[in-house]
XYZ file of C-alpha atoms in Angstrom:
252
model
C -72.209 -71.019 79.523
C -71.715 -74.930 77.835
C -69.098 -76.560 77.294
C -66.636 -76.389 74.336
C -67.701 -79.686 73.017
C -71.318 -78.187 73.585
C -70.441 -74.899 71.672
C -68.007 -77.141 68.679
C -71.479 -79.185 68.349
C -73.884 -76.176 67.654
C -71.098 -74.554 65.634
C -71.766 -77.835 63.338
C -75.774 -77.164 63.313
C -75.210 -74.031 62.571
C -72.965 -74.598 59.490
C -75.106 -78.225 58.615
C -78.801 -77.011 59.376
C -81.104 -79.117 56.800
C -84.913 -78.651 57.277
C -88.115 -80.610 56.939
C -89.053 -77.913 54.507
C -86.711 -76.812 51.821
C -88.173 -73.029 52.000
C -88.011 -72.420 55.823
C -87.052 -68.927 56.649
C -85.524 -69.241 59.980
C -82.822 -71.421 61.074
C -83.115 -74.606 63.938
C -80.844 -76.577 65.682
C -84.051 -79.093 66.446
C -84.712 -79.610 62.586
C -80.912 -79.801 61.852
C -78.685 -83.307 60.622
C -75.129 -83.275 59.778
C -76.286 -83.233 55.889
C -72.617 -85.129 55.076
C -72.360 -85.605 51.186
C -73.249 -89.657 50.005
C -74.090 -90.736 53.040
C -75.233 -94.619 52.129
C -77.834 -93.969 55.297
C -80.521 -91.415 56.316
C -79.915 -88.985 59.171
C -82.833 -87.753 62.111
C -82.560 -84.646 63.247
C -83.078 -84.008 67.419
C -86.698 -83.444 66.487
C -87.504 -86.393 65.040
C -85.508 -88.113 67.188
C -87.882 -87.056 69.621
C -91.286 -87.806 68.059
C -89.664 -91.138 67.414
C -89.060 -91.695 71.047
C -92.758 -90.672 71.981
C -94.450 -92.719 69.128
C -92.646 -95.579 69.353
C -92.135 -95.430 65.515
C -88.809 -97.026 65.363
C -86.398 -98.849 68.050
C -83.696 -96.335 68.908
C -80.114 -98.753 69.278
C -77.620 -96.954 70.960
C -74.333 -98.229 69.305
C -71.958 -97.500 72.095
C -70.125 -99.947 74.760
C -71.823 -100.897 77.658
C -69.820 -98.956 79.954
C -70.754 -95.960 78.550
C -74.237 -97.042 77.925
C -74.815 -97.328 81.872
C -73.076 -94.143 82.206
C -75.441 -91.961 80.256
C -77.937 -92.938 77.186
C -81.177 -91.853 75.898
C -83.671 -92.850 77.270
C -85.629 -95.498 75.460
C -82.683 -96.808 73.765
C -81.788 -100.116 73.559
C -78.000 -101.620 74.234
C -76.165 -104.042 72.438
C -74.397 -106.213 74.650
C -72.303 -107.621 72.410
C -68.536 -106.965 71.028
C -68.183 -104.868 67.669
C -67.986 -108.037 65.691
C -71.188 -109.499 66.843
C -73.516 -106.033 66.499
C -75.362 -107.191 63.645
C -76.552 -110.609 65.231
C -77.606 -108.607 68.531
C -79.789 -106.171 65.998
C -80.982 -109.201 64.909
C -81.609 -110.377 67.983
C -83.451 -107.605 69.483
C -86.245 -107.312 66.076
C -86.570 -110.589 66.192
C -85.431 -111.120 62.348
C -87.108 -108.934 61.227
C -84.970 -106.932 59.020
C -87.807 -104.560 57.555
C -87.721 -102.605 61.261
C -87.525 -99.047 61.430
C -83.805 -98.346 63.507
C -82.362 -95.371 64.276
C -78.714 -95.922 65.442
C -76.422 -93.359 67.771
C -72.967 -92.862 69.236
C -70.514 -90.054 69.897
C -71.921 -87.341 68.042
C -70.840 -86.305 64.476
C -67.507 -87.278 64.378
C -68.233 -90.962 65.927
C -67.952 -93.798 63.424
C -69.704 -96.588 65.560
C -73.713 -95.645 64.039
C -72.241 -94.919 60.599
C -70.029 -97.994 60.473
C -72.805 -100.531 61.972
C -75.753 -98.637 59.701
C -74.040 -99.911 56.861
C -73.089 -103.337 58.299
C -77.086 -104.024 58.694
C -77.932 -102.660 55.138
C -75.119 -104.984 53.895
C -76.896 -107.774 55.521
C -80.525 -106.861 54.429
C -81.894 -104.320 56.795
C -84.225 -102.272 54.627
C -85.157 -99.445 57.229
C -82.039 -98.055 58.803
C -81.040 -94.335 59.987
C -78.982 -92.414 62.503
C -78.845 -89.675 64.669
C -75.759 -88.801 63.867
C -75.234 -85.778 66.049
C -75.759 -88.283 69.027
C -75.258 -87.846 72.425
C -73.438 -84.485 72.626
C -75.887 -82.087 70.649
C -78.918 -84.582 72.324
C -77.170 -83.137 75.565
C -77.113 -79.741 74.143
C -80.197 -79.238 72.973
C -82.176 -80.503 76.561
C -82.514 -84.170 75.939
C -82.527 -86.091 79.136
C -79.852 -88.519 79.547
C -80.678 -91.833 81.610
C -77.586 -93.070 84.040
C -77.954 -96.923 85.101
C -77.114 -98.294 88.154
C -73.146 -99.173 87.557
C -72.730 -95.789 85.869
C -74.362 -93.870 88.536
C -72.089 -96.031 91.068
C -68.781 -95.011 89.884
C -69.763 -91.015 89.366
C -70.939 -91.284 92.527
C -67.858 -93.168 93.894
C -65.179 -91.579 91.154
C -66.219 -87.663 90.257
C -65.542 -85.777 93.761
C -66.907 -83.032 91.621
C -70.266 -84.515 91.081
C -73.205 -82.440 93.100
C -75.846 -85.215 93.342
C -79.639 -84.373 93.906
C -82.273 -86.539 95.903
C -85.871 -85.861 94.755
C -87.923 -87.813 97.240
C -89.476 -86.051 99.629
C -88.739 -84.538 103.226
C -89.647 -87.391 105.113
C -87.878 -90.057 102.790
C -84.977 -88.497 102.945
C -84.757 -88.152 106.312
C -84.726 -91.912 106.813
C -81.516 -92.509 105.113
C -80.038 -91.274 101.400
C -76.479 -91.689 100.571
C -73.839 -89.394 102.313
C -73.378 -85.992 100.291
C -76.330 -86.354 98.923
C -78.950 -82.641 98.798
C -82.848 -83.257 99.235
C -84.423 -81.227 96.672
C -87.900 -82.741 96.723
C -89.253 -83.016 92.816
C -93.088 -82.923 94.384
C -91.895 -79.446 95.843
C -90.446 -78.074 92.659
C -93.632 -79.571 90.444
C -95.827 -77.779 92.780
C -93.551 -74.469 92.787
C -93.889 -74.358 96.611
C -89.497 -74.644 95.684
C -87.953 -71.789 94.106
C -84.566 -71.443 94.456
C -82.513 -74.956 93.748
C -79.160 -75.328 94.799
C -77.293 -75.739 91.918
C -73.908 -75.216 91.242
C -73.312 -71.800 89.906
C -69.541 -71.803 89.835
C -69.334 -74.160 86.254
C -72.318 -74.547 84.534
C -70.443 -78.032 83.118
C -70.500 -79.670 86.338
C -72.189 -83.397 86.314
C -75.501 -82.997 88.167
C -77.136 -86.835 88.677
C -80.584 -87.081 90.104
C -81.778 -89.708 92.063
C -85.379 -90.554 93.285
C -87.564 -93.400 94.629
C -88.013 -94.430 90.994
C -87.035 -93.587 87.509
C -90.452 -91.519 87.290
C -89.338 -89.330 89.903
C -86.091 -88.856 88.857
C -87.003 -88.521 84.900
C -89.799 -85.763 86.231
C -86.551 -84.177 87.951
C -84.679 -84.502 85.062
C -87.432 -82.416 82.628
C -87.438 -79.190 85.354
C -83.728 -78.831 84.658
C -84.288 -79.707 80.386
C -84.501 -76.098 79.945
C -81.669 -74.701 82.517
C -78.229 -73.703 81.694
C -76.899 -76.835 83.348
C -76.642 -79.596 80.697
C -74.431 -82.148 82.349
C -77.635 -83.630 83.987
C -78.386 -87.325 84.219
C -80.717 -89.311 86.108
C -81.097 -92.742 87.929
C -83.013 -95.168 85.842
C -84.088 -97.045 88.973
C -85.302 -97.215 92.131
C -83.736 -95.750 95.431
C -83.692 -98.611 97.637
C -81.386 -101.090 94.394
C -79.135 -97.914 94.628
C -79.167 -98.058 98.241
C -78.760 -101.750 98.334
C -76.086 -101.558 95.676
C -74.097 -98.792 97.636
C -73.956 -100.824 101.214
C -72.673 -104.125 99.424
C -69.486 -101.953 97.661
């Protein structure tokens, strides 16, 4: 089961699909863009998205607000913490003038104007290089991508959405010591080692938010890539360490 905006996304691959070659015989949501007609910049699809996030090819600017940055992003991506108006200087900013970079700018998915409104900002002001992943964070969601939650976001799911089932991943022992109230141990080194079959995860909506937690982003990013290929795509995890969450959690 996924969500409707899940299943409205792949209805748009399905109808958009554009492919690295023009003779492929078989359709795929990881080689598809949103192919819209005179674009004035280049899409990505999910696929290249991804082999730009492992080579380090281009910077990856995530063009939402911060708020929703720290809720759930890509991980990798960079934030502009700046208002609207000031976007260009803070791409600037972060390639250090350098207006030949490779970018590749997301939002919303397909139907956000925030990448396709700032791509053509920075090609109005000299940027040579610029693309988007257009179909941004829903079909990234979709389609397995793990999604990194910072510290404030992970505070108010874990203080707002009563719904939320949240996961520890450290082991036995560490948990044992102290994690935060409501909290399930499901140690990662267990599942990794597949001395853990069965995980407890919520079966009655597949669209519940699942965050993941761990003594550091490693651990909780490993947790994060056993559930890329489950049902459950609602799953984010802690960018940092245990014990700032912990600290973070007593001060509130």
């Amino acid at each position: 089961m996924i969500s409707r905006m899940s299943r409205s996304a792949l209805a748009l691959l399905a109808l958009a699909t554009t492919f690295d070659g023009a003779r492929a015989q078989s359709l795929d949501v990881n080689l598809a863009t949103l192919a819209e007609p005179n674009q004035k910049t280049a899409e990505v699809s999910t696929e290249q998205l991804r082999r730009i996030l492992a080579d380090g090819s281009a910077m990856v600017i995530d063009t939402r607000s911060r708020q929703e940055f720290e809720a759930g992003h890509i991980p990798g991506a960079h934030m502009l913490d700046a208002p609207p108006s000031n976007h260009v200087q803070a791409v600037e900013r972060l390639v250090r003038g350098d207006k030949r970079a490779a970018l590749v700018l997301y939002c919303n998915g397909p139907y956000c104007q925030a990448s396709r409104r700032l791509a053509e900002q920075l090609v109005a002001a000299g940027f040579t290089n610029v693309r988007r992943y257009q179909l941004g964070m829903p079909v990234w969601r979709a389609l397995g991508g793990p999604t990194a939650i910072e510290l404030g976001g992970f505070l108010r799911v874990y203080k707002v959405d009563m719904t939320a089932v949240i996961f520890d991943g450290r082991s036995a022992g560490e948990f044992a010591k102290g994690s935060l109230p409501g909290t399930l141990n499901v140690p990662v080194d267990d599942i990794v080692a597949g001395t853990l079959k069965k995980l407890p995860l919520p079966e009655d909506d597949f669209n519940r938010r699942i965050a993941l937690l761990g003594r550091d982003g490693a651990q909780a990013r490993a947790f994060a890539d056993v559930l890329r290929t489950r049902p459950w795509h609602n799953v984010s995890y802690l960018s940092g360490t245990f014990e700032a969450l912990a600290t973070a959690v007593r001060a509130k």
